[in-house]
Backbone as a chain_set.jsonl record, in Angstrom:
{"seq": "XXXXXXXXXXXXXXXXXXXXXXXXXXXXXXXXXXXXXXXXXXXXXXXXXXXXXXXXXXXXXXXXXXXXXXXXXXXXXXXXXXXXXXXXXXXXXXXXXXXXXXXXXXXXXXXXXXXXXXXXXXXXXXXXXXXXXXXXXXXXXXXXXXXXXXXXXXXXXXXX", "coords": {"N": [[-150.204, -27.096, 20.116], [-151.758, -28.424, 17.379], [-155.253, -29.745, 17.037], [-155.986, -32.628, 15.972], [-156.775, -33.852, 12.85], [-160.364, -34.6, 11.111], [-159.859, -37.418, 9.166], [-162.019, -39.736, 8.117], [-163.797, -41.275, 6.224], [-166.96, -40.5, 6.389], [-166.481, -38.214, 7.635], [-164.67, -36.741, 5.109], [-166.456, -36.959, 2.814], [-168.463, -35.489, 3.781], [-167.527, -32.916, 3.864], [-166.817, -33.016, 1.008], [-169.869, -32.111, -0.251], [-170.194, -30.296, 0.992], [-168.326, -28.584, -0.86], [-169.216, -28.585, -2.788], [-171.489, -27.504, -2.412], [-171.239, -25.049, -2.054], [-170.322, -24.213, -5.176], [-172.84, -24.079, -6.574], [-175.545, -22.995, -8.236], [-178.744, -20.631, -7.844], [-181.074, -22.209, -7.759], [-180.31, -24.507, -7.811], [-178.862, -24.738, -5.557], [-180.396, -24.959, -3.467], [-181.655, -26.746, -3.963], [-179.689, -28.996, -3.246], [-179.506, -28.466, -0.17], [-182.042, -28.735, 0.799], [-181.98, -31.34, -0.154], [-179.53, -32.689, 0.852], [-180.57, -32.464, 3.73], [-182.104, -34.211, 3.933], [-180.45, -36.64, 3.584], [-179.092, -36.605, 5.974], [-180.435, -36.472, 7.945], [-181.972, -37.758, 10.896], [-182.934, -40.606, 10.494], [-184.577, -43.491, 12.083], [-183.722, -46.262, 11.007], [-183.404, -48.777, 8.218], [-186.585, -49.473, 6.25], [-187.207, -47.093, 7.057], [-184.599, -44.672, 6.538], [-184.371, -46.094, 4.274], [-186.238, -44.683, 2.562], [-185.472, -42.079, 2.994], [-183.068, -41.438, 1.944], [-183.693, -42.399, -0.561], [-185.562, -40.16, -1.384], [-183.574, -38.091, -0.92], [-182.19, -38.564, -2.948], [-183.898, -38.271, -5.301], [-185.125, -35.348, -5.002], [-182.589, -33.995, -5.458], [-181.633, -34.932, -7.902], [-183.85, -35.319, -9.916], [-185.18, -33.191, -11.195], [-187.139, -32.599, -12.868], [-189.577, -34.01, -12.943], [-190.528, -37.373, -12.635], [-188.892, -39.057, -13.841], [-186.71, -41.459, -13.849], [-184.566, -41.597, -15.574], [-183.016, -39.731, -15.286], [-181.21, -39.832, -12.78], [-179.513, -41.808, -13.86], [-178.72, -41.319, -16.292], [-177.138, -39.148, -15.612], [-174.999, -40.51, -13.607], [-174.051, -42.278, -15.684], [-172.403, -40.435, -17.373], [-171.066, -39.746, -15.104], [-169.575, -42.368, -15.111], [-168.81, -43.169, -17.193], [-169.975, -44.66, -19.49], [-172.926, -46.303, -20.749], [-176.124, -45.193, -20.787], [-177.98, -47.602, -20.192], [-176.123, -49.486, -19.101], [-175.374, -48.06, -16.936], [-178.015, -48.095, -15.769], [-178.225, -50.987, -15.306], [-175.61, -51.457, -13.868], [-176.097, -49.932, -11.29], [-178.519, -50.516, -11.004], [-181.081, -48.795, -11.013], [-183.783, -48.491, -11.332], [-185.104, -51.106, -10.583], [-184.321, -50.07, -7.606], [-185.894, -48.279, -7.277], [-188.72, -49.548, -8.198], [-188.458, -50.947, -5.677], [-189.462, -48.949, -3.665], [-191.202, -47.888, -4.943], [-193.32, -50.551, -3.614], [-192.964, -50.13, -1.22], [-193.233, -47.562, -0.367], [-196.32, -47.452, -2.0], [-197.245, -49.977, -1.273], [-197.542, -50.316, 1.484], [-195.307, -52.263, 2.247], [-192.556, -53.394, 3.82], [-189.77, -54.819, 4.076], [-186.445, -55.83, 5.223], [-184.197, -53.842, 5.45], [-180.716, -53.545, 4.292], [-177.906, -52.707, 5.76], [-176.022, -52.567, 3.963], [-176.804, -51.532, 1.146], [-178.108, -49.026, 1.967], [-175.893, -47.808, 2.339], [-174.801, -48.125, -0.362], [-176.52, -46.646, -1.499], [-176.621, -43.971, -0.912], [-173.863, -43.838, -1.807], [-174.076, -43.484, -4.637], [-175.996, -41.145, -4.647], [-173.739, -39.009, -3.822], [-172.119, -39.352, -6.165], [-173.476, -38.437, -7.611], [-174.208, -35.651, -6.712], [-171.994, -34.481, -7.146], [-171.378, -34.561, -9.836], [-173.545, -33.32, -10.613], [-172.567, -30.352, -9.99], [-170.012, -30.078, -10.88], [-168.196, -31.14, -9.423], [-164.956, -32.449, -9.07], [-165.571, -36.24, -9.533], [-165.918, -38.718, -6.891], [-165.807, -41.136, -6.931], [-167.846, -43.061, -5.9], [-169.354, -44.658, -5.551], [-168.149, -46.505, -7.058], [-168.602, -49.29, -8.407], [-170.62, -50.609, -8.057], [-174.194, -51.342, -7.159], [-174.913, -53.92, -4.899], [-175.89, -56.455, -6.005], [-176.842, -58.548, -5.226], [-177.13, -57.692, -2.748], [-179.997, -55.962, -3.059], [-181.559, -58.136, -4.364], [-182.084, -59.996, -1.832], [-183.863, -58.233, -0.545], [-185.415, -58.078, -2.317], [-186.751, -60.495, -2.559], [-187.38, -60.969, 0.19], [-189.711, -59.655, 0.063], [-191.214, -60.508, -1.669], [-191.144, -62.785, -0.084], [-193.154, -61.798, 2.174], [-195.594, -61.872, 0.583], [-196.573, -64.151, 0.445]], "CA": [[-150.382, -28.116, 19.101], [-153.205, -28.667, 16.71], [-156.06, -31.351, 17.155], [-155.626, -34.032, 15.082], [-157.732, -33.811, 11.817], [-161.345, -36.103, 11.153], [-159.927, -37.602, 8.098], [-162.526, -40.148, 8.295], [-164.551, -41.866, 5.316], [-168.133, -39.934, 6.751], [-165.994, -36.557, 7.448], [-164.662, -36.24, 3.956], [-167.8, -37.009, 2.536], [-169.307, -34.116, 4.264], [-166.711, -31.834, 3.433], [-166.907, -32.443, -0.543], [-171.367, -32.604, 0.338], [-169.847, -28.721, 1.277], [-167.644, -28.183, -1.755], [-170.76, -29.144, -4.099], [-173.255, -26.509, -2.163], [-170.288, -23.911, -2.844], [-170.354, -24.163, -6.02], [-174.055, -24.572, -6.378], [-176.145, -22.037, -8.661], [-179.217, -20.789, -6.687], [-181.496, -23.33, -7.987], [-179.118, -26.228, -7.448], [-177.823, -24.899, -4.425], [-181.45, -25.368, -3.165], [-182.367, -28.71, -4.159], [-178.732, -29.383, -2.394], [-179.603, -28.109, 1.016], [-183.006, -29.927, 0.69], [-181.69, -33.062, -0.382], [-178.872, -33.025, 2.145], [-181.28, -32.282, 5.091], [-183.132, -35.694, 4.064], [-179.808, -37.678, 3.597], [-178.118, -37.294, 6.711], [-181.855, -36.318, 8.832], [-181.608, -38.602, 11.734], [-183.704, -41.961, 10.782], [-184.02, -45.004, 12.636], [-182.806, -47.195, 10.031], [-184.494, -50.176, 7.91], [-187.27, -48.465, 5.576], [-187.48, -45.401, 7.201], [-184.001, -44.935, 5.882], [-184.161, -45.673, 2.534], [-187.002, -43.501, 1.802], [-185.229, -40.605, 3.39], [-181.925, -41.304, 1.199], [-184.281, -42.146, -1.636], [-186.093, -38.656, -1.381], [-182.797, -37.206, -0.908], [-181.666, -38.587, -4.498], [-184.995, -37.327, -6.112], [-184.76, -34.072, -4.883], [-180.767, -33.612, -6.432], [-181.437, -35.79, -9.345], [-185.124, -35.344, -10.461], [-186.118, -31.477, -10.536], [-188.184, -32.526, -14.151], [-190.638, -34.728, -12.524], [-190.028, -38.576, -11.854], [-188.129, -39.884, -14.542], [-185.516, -42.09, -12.922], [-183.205, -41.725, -16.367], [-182.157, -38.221, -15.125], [-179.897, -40.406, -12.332], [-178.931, -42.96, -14.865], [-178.047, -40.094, -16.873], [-175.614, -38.539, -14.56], [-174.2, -42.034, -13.429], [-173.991, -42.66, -16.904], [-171.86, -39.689, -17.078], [-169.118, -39.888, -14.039], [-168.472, -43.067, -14.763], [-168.342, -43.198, -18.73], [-171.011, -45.636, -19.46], [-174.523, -45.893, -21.677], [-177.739, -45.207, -19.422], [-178.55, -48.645, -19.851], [-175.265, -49.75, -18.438], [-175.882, -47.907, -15.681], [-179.15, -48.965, -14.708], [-177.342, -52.237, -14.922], [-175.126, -51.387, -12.858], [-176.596, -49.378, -10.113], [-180.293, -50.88, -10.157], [-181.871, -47.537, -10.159], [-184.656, -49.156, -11.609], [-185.573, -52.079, -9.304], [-184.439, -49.182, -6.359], [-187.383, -47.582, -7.917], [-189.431, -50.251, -7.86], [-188.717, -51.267, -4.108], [-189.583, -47.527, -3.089], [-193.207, -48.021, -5.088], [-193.551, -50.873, -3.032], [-192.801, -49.536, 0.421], [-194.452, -46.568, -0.371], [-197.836, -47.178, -2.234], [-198.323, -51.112, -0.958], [-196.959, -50.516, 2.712], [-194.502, -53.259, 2.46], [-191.706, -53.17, 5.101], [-188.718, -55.393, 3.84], [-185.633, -55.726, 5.754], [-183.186, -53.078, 4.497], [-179.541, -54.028, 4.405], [-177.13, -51.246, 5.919], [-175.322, -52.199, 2.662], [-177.999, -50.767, 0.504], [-178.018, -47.456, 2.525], [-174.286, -47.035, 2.03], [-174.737, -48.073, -1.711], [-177.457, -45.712, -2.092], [-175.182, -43.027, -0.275], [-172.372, -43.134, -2.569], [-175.02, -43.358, -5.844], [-176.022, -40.015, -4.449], [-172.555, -38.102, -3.915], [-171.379, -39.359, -7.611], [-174.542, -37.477, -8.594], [-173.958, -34.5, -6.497], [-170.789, -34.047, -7.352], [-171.554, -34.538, -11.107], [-174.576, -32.124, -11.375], [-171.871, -29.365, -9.568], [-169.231, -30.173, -11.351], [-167.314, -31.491, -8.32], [-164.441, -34.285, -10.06], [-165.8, -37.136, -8.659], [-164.653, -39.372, -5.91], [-166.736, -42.467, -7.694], [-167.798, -43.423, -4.456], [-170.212, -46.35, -6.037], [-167.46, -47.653, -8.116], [-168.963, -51.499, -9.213], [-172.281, -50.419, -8.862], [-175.185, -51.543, -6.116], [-175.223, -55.296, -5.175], [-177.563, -57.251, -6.531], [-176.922, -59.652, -3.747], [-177.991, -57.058, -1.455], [-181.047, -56.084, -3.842], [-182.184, -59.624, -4.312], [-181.822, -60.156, -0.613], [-184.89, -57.744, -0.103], [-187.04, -58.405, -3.239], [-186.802, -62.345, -1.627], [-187.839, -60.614, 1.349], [-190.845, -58.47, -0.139], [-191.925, -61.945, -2.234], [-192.105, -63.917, 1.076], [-194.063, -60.952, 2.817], [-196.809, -62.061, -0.23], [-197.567, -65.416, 0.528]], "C": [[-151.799, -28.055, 18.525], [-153.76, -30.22, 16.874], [-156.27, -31.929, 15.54], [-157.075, -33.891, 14.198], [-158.855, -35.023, 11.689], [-161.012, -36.717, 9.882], [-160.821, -39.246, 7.573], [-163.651, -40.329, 6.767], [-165.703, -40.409, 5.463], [-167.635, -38.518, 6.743], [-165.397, -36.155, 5.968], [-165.569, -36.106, 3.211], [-168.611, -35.409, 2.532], [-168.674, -33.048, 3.731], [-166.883, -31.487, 1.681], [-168.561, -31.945, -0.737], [-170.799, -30.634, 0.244], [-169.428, -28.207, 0.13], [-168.585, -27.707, -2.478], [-171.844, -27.501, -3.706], [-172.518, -25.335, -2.556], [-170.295, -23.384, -4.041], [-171.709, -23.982, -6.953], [-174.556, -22.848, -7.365], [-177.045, -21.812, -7.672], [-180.682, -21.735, -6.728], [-181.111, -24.713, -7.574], [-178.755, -25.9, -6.168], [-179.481, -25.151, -3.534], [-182.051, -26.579, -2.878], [-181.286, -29.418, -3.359], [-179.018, -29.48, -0.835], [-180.911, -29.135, 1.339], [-182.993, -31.519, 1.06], [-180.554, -33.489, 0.733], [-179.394, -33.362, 3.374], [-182.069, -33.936, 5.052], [-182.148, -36.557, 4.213], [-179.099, -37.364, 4.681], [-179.116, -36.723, 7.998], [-181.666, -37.632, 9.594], [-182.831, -39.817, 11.633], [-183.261, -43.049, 11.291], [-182.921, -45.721, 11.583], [-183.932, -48.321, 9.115], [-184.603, -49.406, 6.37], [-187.144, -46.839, 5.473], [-185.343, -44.716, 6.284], [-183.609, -44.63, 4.587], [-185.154, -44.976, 1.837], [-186.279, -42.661, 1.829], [-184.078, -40.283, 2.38], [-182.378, -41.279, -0.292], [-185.009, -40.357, -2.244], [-184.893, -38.293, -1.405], [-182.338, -37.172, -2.287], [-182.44, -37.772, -5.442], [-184.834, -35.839, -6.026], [-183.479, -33.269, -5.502], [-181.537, -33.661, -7.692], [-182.675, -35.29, -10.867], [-185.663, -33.901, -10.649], [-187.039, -32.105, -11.709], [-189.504, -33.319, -13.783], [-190.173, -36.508, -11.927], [-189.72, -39.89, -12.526], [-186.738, -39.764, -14.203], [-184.062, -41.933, -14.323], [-182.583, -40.659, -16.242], [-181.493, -39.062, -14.265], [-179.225, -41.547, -12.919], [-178.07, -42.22, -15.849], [-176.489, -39.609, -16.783], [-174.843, -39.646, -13.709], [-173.522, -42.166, -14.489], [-172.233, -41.729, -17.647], [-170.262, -39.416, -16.281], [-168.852, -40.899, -14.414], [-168.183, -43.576, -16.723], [-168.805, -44.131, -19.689], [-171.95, -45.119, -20.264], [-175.325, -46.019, -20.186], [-178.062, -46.471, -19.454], [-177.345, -49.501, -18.923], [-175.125, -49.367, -17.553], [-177.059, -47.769, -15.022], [-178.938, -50.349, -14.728], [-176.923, -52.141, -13.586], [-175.416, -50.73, -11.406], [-178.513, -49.422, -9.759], [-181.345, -49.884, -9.667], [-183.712, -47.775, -9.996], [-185.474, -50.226, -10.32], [-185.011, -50.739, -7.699], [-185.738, -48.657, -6.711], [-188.789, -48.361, -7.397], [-189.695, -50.877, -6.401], [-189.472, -49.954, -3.421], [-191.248, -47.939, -3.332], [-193.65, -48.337, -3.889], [-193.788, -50.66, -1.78], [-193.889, -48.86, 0.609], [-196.173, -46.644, -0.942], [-198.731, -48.856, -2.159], [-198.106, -51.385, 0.395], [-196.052, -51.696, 3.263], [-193.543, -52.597, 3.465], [-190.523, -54.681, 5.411], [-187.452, -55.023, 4.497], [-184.628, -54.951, 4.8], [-181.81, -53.645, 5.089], [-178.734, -52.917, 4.855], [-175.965, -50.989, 4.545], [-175.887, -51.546, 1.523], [-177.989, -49.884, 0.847], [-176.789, -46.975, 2.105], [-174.181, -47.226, 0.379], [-175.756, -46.668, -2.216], [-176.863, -44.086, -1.989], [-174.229, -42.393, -1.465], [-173.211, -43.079, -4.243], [-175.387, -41.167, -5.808], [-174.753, -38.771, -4.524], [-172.12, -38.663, -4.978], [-172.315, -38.12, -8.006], [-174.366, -36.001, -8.014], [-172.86, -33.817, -7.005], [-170.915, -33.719, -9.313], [-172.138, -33.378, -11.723], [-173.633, -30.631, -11.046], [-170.717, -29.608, -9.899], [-167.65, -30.264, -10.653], [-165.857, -32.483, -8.974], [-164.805, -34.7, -8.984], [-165.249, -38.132, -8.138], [-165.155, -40.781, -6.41], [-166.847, -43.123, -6.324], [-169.106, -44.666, -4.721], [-169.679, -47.223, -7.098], [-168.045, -48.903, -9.175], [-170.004, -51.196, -8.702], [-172.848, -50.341, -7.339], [-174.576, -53.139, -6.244], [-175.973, -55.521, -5.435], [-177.67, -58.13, -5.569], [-177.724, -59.268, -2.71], [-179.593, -56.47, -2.062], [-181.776, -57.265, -3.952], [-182.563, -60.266, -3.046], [-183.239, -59.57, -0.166], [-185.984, -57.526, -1.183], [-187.325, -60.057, -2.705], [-187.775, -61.857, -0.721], [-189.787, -60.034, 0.825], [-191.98, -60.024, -0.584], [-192.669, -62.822, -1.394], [-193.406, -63.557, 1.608], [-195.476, -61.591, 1.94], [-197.455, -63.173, -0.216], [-198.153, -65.454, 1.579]], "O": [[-152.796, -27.689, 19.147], [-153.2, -31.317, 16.868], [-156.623, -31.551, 14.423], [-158.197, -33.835, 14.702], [-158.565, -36.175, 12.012], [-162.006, -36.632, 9.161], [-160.268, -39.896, 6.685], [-164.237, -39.315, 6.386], [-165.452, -39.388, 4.822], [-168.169, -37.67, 6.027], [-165.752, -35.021, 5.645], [-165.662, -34.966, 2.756], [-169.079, -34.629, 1.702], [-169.339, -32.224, 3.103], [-167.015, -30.392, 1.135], [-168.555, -31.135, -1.664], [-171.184, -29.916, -0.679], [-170.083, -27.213, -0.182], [-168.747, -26.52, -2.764], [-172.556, -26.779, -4.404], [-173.051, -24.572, -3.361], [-170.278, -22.157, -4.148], [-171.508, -23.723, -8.139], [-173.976, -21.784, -7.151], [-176.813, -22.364, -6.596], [-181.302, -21.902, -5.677], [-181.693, -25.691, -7.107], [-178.266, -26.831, -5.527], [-179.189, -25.934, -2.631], [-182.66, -27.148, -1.973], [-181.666, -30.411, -2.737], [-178.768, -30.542, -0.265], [-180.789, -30.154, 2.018], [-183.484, -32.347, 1.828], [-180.688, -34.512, 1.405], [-178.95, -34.272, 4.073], [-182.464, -34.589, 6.018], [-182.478, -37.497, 4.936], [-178.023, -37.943, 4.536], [-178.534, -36.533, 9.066], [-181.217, -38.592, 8.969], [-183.598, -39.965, 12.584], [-182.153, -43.576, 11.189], [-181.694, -45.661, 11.493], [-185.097, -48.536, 9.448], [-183.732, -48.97, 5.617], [-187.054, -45.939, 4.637], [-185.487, -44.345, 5.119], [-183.009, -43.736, 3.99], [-185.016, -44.668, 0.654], [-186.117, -42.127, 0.732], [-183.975, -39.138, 1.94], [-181.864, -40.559, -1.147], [-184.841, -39.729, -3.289], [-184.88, -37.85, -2.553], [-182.094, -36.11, -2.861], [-182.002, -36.887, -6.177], [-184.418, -35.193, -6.988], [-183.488, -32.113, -5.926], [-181.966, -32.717, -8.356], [-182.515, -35.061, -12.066], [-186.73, -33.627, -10.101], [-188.164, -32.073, -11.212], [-190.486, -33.127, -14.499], [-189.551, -36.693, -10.881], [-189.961, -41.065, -12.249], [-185.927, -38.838, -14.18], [-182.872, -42.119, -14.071], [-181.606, -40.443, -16.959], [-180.618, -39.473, -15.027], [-178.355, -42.152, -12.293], [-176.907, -42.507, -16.13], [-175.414, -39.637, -17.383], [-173.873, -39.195, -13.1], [-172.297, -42.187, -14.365], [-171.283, -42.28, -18.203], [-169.109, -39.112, -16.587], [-167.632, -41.016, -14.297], [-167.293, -44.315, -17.145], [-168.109, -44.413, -20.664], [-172.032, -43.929, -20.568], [-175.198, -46.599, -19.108], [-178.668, -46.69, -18.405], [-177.787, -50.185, -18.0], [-174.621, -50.196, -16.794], [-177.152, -47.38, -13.858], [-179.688, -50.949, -13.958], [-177.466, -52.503, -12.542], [-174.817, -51.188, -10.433], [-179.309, -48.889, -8.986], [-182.09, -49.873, -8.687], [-184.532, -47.464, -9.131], [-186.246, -49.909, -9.415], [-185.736, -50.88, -6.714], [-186.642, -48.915, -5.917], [-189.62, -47.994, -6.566], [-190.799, -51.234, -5.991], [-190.162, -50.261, -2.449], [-192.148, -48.185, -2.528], [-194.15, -47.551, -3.084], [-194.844, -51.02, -1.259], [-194.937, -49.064, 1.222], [-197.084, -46.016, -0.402], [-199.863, -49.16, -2.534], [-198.37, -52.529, 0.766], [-196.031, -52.042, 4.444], [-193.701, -51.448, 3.877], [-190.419, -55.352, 6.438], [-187.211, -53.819, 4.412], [-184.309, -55.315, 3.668], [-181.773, -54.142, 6.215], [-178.938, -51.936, 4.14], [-175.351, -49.987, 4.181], [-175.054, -50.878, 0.911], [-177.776, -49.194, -0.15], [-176.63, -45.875, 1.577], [-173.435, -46.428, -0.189], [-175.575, -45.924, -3.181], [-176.746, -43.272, -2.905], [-173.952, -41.266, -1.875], [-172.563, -42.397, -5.036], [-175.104, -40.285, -6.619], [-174.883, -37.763, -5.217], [-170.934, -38.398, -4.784], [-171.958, -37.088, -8.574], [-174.379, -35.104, -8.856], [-172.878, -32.612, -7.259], [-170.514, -32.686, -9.848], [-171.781, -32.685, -12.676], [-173.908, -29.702, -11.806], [-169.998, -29.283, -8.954], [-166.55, -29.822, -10.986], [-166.312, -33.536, -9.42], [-164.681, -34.204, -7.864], [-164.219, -38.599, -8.623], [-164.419, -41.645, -5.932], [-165.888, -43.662, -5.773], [-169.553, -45.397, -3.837], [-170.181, -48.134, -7.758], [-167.856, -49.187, -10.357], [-170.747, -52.03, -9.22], [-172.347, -49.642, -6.458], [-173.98, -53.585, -7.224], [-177.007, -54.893, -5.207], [-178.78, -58.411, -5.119], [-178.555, -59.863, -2.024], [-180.464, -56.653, -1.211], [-182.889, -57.181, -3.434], [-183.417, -61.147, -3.145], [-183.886, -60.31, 0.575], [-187.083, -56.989, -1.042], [-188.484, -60.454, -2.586], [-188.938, -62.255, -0.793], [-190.808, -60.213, 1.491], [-193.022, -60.426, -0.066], [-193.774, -63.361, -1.46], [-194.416, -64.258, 1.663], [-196.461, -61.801, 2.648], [-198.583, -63.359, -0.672], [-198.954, -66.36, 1.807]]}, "num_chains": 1, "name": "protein.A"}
């Protein structure tokens, strides 16, 4: 008999994460391997975290330098939307802006594990997009803002 397949949310994932590097020019298939190694690199959790998933997006998303409308772009893109409609909807912007923070005022705001998994599936639309994967729209209805608001609250209190 055969063992029973991982058909598992995290194991498909990985598998299309595979499809994508397949397909991959050798430029792209580069920035893939890269950016993979940061998004599933073994961090605690929290901050540490969402830098590592953040870096992992930059690295896909950003080869031109560190204008955030190249993943607004390609959001913009899979899901059939204006760039401003999807920095609406997926908050790449204010993600942006929390990252500054972290990174160049040492803040250290409670991250949400929903935020990691939003940031997650923000990333595999975009991988899949720039490699011309069809995509699994795996950030459907966007980022929360609930869960966004949740840790600019947090960053605000840190200031008084």
């Amino acid at each position: 008999f055969f063992a029973v397949p991982d058909l598992s949310a995290q194991h498909l994932q990985n598998l299309r994460a595979i499809t994508a590097l397949g397909l991959a020019d050798g430029l792209m298939k580069s920035r893939i391997e890269l950016s993979l190694r940061w998004l599933y690199a073994d961090h605690r959790s929290g901050v540490d975290e969402f830098i590592a998933h953040w870096i992992a997006l930059e690295i896909l998303a950003m080869p031109n330098g560190t204008s955030i409308s190249q993943i607004s772009d390609a959001l913009s893109s899979v899901y059939g939307i204006t760039r401003a409609e999807a920095q609406d909807r997926f908050l790449i912007g204010r993600l942006f802006g929390l990252l500054g923070r972290v990174v160049h005022e040492g803040k250290q705001p409670a991250i949400n594990g929903s935020l990691i998994t939003d940031l997650k599936a923000v990333f595999l639309d975009v991988l899949e997009y720039l490699t011309g994967v069809t995509s699994g729209f795996h950030a459907k209805t966007g980022l929360s803002v609930e869960v966004v608001n949740a840790v600019d609250s947090a960053l605000k209190q840190s200031q008084l």
